[in-house]
Amino acid sequence: MPGGRLTQKDRQQIALGLADNLPYAEIARRLERPTSTITREVMRNGGPTGYRADLAHRATERRAHRRKPASSRGAEPAALPHGRDPEAVAEYEERFTTVMMQSGLSNKMMARVMVCLLTTDSGSMTAAELVQRLQVSPASISKSIAFLESQSLVRRERDERRRERYVIDDSLWYQSMAASVRALTQQVEISRQGVGILGPGTPAAVRLENVARFLDFVAESLARATEQARDILYMSAEPNAEPNAEPSAEPSAEPNAEPNAEPTTPDSPATPSPDRG
């Protein structure tokens, strides 16, 4: 029945749709389900290439059986700050996780940890907090953090109680892009080393030189854009930030000045630049 739990027949239809390379939205339309339901079902049961209807159905039954004793202890979800809707937040985090996986974090647990930290106001959590929030083992959290840290996506620090916290900085994407530039630079260097080894002018060497030139250009452009973006687009969430603050007093207009004439005095206000926080 549309709107209820997915049945085994529904899961078979999902598997057929994936085999036909149908988008999630089309599969959802055929089953009269939200697209997010199909996305969540597929990603939690092997992904688009590993989804199996019978295995997914049995796994869902096992999860439901394990959850039954715990559900009687407290059905009321924990309240979220700022009046956030827990169901809307959970749905958003699931979609965010899917996007992160499609963007390169192929391991779902790593993507879930990343999204969890991103959507936490403090931007930091302890291992115990992540275990409780995601309902997974400490080993899963440790493995995920180790990978995210190796990619410059997360860093560790000690709080006042000497607990190790995992932190996402405001400069997260800057650090990530800088790591990408370093990786591209290494590829440029190794490609150019091959030119000398394989013999300049040979087909293989020409191919490697073209690779090196392309990646060198991309790395330089990405490095420049990353620096500019950090300087221009950085925003602050400080409560007293006033991004729409009124400009300072206007300069006195000349009696015969044209309405659209550009100001020529050095202290005239320039076009406001984006708020840097």
CSV table of C-alpha atoms in Angstrom, one decimal:
chain,number,residue,atom,x,y,z
A,1,MET,CA,0.0,0.0,0.0
A,2,PRO,CA,1.4,3.4,-0.9
A,3,GLY,CA,2.5,5.3,2.1
A,4,GLY,CA,3.1,2.2,4.3
A,5,ARG,CA,6.1,0.1,4.7
A,6,LEU,CA,7.8,-1.2,1.6
A,7,THR,CA,6.8,-4.8,0.8
A,8,GLN,CA,8.8,-7.5,-0.8
A,9,LYS,CA,7.0,-6.8,-4.1
A,10,ASP,CA,7.9,-3.1,-3.8
A,11,ARG,CA,11.6,-4.0,-3.4
A,12,GLN,CA,11.5,-6.3,-6.4
A,13,GLN,CA,10.1,-3.4,-8.4
A,14,ILE,CA,13.0,-1.2,-7.1
A,15,ALA,CA,15.5,-3.8,-8.1
A,16,LEU,CA,14.0,-4.0,-11.6
A,17,GLY,CA,14.0,-0.2,-11.9
A,18,LEU,CA,17.7,-0.1,-10.9
A,19,ALA,CA,18.5,-2.8,-13.4
A,20,ASP,CA,16.9,-0.6,-16.1
A,21,ASN,CA,18.9,2.4,-14.9
A,22,LEU,CA,15.8,4.3,-14.0
A,23,PRO,CA,16.3,7.4,-11.8
A,24,TYR,CA,15.1,7.2,-8.2
A,25,ALA,CA,12.3,9.7,-9.0
A,26,GLU,CA,10.9,7.5,-11.7
A,27,ILE,CA,11.0,4.4,-9.5
A,28,ALA,CA,9.3,6.4,-6.8
A,29,ARG,CA,6.6,7.6,-9.2
A,30,ARG,CA,5.8,4.0,-10.3
A,31,LEU,CA,5.5,2.9,-6.6
A,32,GLU,CA,3.6,6.1,-5.6
A,33,ARG,CA,6.3,6.8,-3.0
A,34,PRO,CA,8.4,9.8,-2.1
A,35,THR,CA,11.7,9.8,-3.9
A,36,SER,CA,13.5,10.0,-0.5
A,37,THR,CA,12.0,6.7,0.5
A,38,ILE,CA,13.5,5.0,-2.6
A,39,THR,CA,16.8,6.8,-2.1
A,40,ARG,CA,17.0,5.8,1.5
A,41,GLU,CA,16.0,2.1,0.8
A,42,VAL,CA,18.7,1.7,-1.9
A,43,MET,CA,21.6,3.5,-0.1
A,44,ARG,CA,21.0,1.5,3.1
A,45,ASN,CA,20.9,-1.8,1.2
A,46,GLY,CA,24.0,-2.0,-1.0
A,47,GLY,CA,23.6,1.1,-3.2
A,48,PRO,CA,22.4,1.2,-6.8
A,49,THR,CA,24.9,-1.5,-8.0
A,50,GLY,CA,24.6,-3.8,-5.0
A,51,TYR,CA,20.9,-3.7,-4.2
A,52,ARG,CA,19.1,-7.1,-3.9
A,53,ALA,CA,15.4,-7.2,-3.2
A,54,ASP,CA,15.4,-10.4,-1.1
A,55,LEU,CA,18.4,-9.4,1.0
A,56,ALA,CA,17.1,-5.9,1.5
A,57,HIS,CA,13.7,-7.3,2.7
A,58,ARG,CA,15.4,-9.7,5.2
A,59,ALA,CA,17.8,-7.0,6.4
A,60,THR,CA,14.8,-4.6,7.1
A,61,GLU,CA,13.0,-7.3,9.0
A,62,ARG,CA,16.1,-8.0,11.2
A,63,ARG,CA,16.5,-4.2,11.9
A,64,ALA,CA,12.8,-3.9,12.8
A,65,HIS,CA,13.1,-6.9,15.2
A,66,ARG,CA,16.2,-5.4,16.9
A,67,ARG,CA,14.4,-2.1,17.4
A,68,LYS,CA,11.3,-3.5,19.1
A,69,PRO,CA,12.6,-3.8,22.6
A,70,ALA,CA,14.2,-0.4,22.5
A,71,SER,CA,11.1,1.4,21.2
A,72,SER,CA,9.2,0.7,24.4
A,73,ARG,CA,11.7,2.6,26.5
A,74,GLY,CA,11.0,6.0,25.0
A,75,ALA,CA,9.1,6.8,21.8
A,76,GLU,CA,9.6,10.5,22.2
A,77,PRO,CA,12.4,11.8,20.0
A,78,ALA,CA,15.0,14.1,21.5
A,79,ALA,CA,14.1,17.8,21.1
A,80,LEU,CA,16.3,19.7,18.7
A,81,PRO,CA,17.5,23.3,19.2
A,82,HIS,CA,16.0,26.3,17.4
A,83,GLY,CA,12.7,24.6,17.1
A,84,ARG,CA,13.8,22.3,14.3
A,85,ASP,CA,11.5,19.5,13.1
A,86,PRO,CA,13.3,16.2,14.0
A,87,GLU,CA,11.6,14.4,11.0
A,88,ALA,CA,12.6,17.1,8.6
A,89,VAL,CA,16.2,17.1,9.9
A,90,ALA,CA,16.5,13.3,9.6
A,91,GLU,CA,15.1,13.4,6.1
A,92,TYR,CA,17.5,16.2,5.1
A,93,GLU,CA,20.5,14.4,6.6
A,94,GLU,CA,19.6,11.2,4.7
A,95,ARG,CA,19.5,13.2,1.4
A,96,PHE,CA,22.7,15.0,2.3
A,97,THR,CA,24.4,11.7,3.0
A,98,THR,CA,23.4,10.4,-0.5
A,99,VAL,CA,24.8,13.5,-2.1
A,100,MET,CA,28.1,13.2,-0.2
A,101,MET,CA,28.3,9.6,-1.4
A,102,GLN,CA,27.7,10.5,-5.0
A,103,SER,CA,30.4,13.3,-4.6
A,104,GLY,CA,33.2,11.0,-3.6
A,105,LEU,CA,32.6,9.7,-0.1
A,106,SER,CA,31.7,6.2,-1.3
A,107,ASN,CA,31.5,4.7,2.2
A,108,LYS,CA,28.1,5.5,3.8
A,109,MET,CA,29.3,5.6,7.4
A,110,MET,CA,32.0,8.2,6.5
A,111,ALA,CA,29.4,10.3,4.7
A,112,ARG,CA,27.0,10.0,7.7
A,113,VAL,CA,29.7,11.1,10.1
A,114,MET,CA,30.6,14.0,7.9
A,115,VAL,CA,26.9,15.1,7.6
A,116,CYS,CA,26.4,14.7,11.3
A,117,LEU,CA,29.3,17.1,12.1
A,118,LEU,CA,28.2,19.6,9.4
A,119,THR,CA,24.7,19.8,10.7
A,120,THR,CA,25.7,20.2,14.4
A,121,ASP,CA,25.7,23.8,15.5
A,122,SER,CA,28.9,23.4,17.4
A,123,GLY,CA,30.6,21.7,14.5
A,124,SER,CA,32.3,19.3,16.8
A,125,MET,CA,31.4,16.0,18.6
A,126,THR,CA,33.1,13.4,20.7
A,127,ALA,CA,33.2,9.7,19.6
A,128,ALA,CA,30.7,8.9,22.2
A,129,GLU,CA,28.3,11.5,20.9
A,130,LEU,CA,28.7,10.3,17.4
A,131,VAL,CA,28.1,6.7,18.5
A,132,GLN,CA,24.9,7.7,20.3
A,133,ARG,CA,23.6,9.9,17.5
A,134,LEU,CA,24.3,7.5,14.7
A,135,GLN,CA,23.6,4.3,16.6
A,136,VAL,CA,26.8,2.5,15.4
A,137,SER,CA,29.9,0.9,16.9
A,138,PRO,CA,32.9,3.0,18.2
A,139,ALA,CA,35.0,1.1,15.7
A,140,SER,CA,32.9,2.4,12.8
A,141,ILE,CA,33.3,6.0,14.1
A,142,SER,CA,37.0,5.6,14.5
A,143,LYS,CA,37.5,4.2,11.0
A,144,SER,CA,35.4,7.0,9.5
A,145,ILE,CA,37.2,9.8,11.4
A,146,ALA,CA,40.6,8.4,10.4
A,147,PHE,CA,39.7,8.6,6.7
A,148,LEU,CA,38.0,12.1,7.0
A,149,GLU,CA,41.1,13.4,8.9
A,150,SER,CA,43.4,12.0,6.1
A,151,GLN,CA,41.4,14.1,3.6
A,152,SER,CA,41.7,17.3,5.7
A,153,LEU,CA,37.9,17.2,6.3
A,154,VAL,CA,38.1,16.8,10.1
A,155,ARG,CA,40.6,17.6,12.8
A,156,ARG,CA,40.9,16.5,16.4
A,157,GLU,CA,41.2,18.7,19.5
A,158,ARG,CA,40.9,18.4,23.2
A,159,ASP,CA,38.1,20.2,25.2
A,160,GLU,CA,38.3,21.5,28.7
A,161,ARG,CA,37.5,18.0,30.0
A,162,ARG,CA,40.4,16.5,28.0
A,163,ARG,CA,38.0,14.6,25.8
A,164,GLU,CA,39.0,14.2,22.2
A,165,ARG,CA,36.6,16.0,19.9
A,166,TYR,CA,36.2,15.8,16.1
A,167,VAL,CA,35.9,19.2,14.6
A,168,ILE,CA,34.8,20.7,11.3
A,169,ASP,CA,36.3,24.1,10.8
A,170,ASP,CA,34.6,27.0,9.0
A,171,SER,CA,37.5,26.7,6.6
A,172,LEU,CA,36.5,23.0,5.8
A,173,TRP,CA,36.0,23.5,2.1
A,174,TYR,CA,39.1,25.6,1.8
A,175,GLN,CA,41.2,22.9,3.4
A,176,SER,CA,39.6,20.3,1.2
A,177,MET,CA,40.2,22.3,-2.0
A,178,ALA,CA,43.8,22.9,-0.9
A,179,ALA,CA,44.3,19.2,-0.4
A,180,SER,CA,42.9,18.7,-3.9
A,181,VAL,CA,45.4,21.1,-5.3
A,182,ARG,CA,48.3,19.2,-3.6
A,183,ALA,CA,47.0,16.0,-5.0
A,184,LEU,CA,46.8,17.5,-8.5
A,185,THR,CA,50.3,18.9,-8.2
A,186,GLN,CA,51.6,15.4,-7.3
A,187,GLN,CA,50.0,14.0,-10.4
A,188,VAL,CA,51.6,16.7,-12.5
A,189,GLU,CA,55.0,15.9,-11.1
A,190,ILE,CA,54.7,12.1,-11.6
A,191,SER,CA,53.4,12.6,-15.2
A,192,ARG,CA,56.3,14.8,-16.1
A,193,GLN,CA,58.8,12.3,-14.6
A,194,GLY,CA,57.3,9.7,-17.0
A,195,VAL,CA,58.1,12.0,-20.0
A,196,GLY,CA,61.8,11.7,-19.4
A,197,ILE,CA,61.7,8.0,-18.6
A,198,LEU,CA,59.6,7.0,-21.6
A,199,GLY,CA,61.4,9.3,-24.0
A,200,PRO,CA,60.3,12.8,-25.1
A,201,GLY,CA,58.3,12.7,-28.3
A,202,THR,CA,57.1,9.1,-28.0
A,203,PRO,CA,53.3,8.6,-28.0
A,204,ALA,CA,53.3,7.6,-24.3
A,205,ALA,CA,55.4,10.6,-23.3
A,206,VAL,CA,53.3,13.0,-25.4
A,207,ARG,CA,50.2,11.6,-23.7
A,208,LEU,CA,51.7,12.1,-20.2
A,209,GLU,CA,52.8,15.7,-21.1
A,210,ASN,CA,49.3,16.5,-22.2
A,211,VAL,CA,48.0,15.1,-18.9
A,212,ALA,CA,50.6,17.2,-16.9
A,213,ARG,CA,49.8,20.4,-18.8
A,214,PHE,CA,46.0,19.9,-18.3
A,215,LEU,CA,46.3,19.1,-14.6
A,216,ASP,CA,48.8,21.9,-14.0
A,217,PHE,CA,46.4,24.4,-15.5
A,218,VAL,CA,43.5,23.0,-13.4
A,219,ALA,CA,45.6,23.0,-10.2
A,220,GLU,CA,46.7,26.6,-10.7
A,221,SER,CA,43.2,27.8,-11.5
A,222,LEU,CA,41.7,25.9,-8.5
A,223,ALA,CA,44.4,27.3,-6.1
A,224,ARG,CA,43.7,30.8,-7.3
A,225,ALA,CA,39.9,30.4,-7.1
A,226,THR,CA,40.1,28.8,-3.6
A,227,GLU,CA,42.1,31.7,-2.2
A,228,GLN,CA,39.7,34.3,-3.8
A,229,ALA,CA,36.6,32.4,-2.5
A,230,ARG,CA,38.0,32.2,1.1
A,231,ASP,CA,38.7,36.0,1.0
A,232,ILE,CA,35.4,37.0,-0.5
A,233,LEU,CA,32.7,34.5,0.5
A,234,TYR,CA,33.5,33.7,4.1
A,235,MET,CA,30.4,34.3,6.3
A,236,SER,CA,30.0,34.5,10.0
A,237,ALA,CA,27.2,33.1,12.2
A,238,GLU,CA,28.0,35.5,15.1
A,239,PRO,CA,24.7,36.8,16.6
A,240,ASN,CA,25.8,40.4,16.3
A,241,ALA,CA,26.8,40.1,12.6
A,242,GLU,CA,24.9,42.6,10.5
A,243,PRO,CA,25.3,41.7,6.8
A,244,ASN,CA,22.7,44.2,5.8
A,245,ALA,CA,24.0,47.1,7.8
A,246,GLU,CA,23.2,50.5,6.4
A,247,PRO,CA,26.2,52.2,4.6
A,248,SER,CA,27.9,55.2,6.2
A,249,ALA,CA,26.5,58.7,5.6
A,250,GLU,CA,26.3,59.6,2.0
A,251,PRO,CA,28.7,62.3,0.7
A,252,SER,CA,27.1,65.7,0.1
A,253,ALA,CA,26.1,66.1,-3.6
A,254,GLU,CA,27.4,68.9,-5.7
A,255,PRO,CA,24.7,71.3,-6.8
A,256,ASN,CA,25.1,70.8,-10.5
A,257,ALA,CA,26.2,67.1,-10.3
A,258,GLU,CA,24.3,64.7,-12.6
A,259,PRO,CA,22.1,62.1,-10.9
A,260,ASN,CA,24.1,59.2,-12.2
A,261,ALA,CA,27.6,60.7,-12.1
A,262,GLU,CA,30.2,58.6,-10.3
A,263,PRO,CA,31.7,60.0,-7.2
A,264,THR,CA,35.3,61.3,-7.6
A,265,THR,CA,36.3,62.0,-4.0
A,266,PRO,CA,38.7,59.4,-2.5
A,267,ASP,CA,36.5,58.8,0.5
A,268,SER,CA,33.3,58.2,-1.4
A,269,PRO,CA,31.7,54.8,-0.6
A,270,ALA,CA,32.5,52.1,-3.0
A,271,THR,CA,30.3,49.3,-4.1
A,272,PRO,CA,29.9,47.1,-1.0
A,273,SER,CA,31.9,43.9,-1.2
A,274,PRO,CA,30.4,40.6,0.0
A,275,ASP,CA,30.4,40.1,3.8
A,276,ARG,CA,33.5,38.4,5.0
A,277,GLY,CA,32.2,37.8,8.4
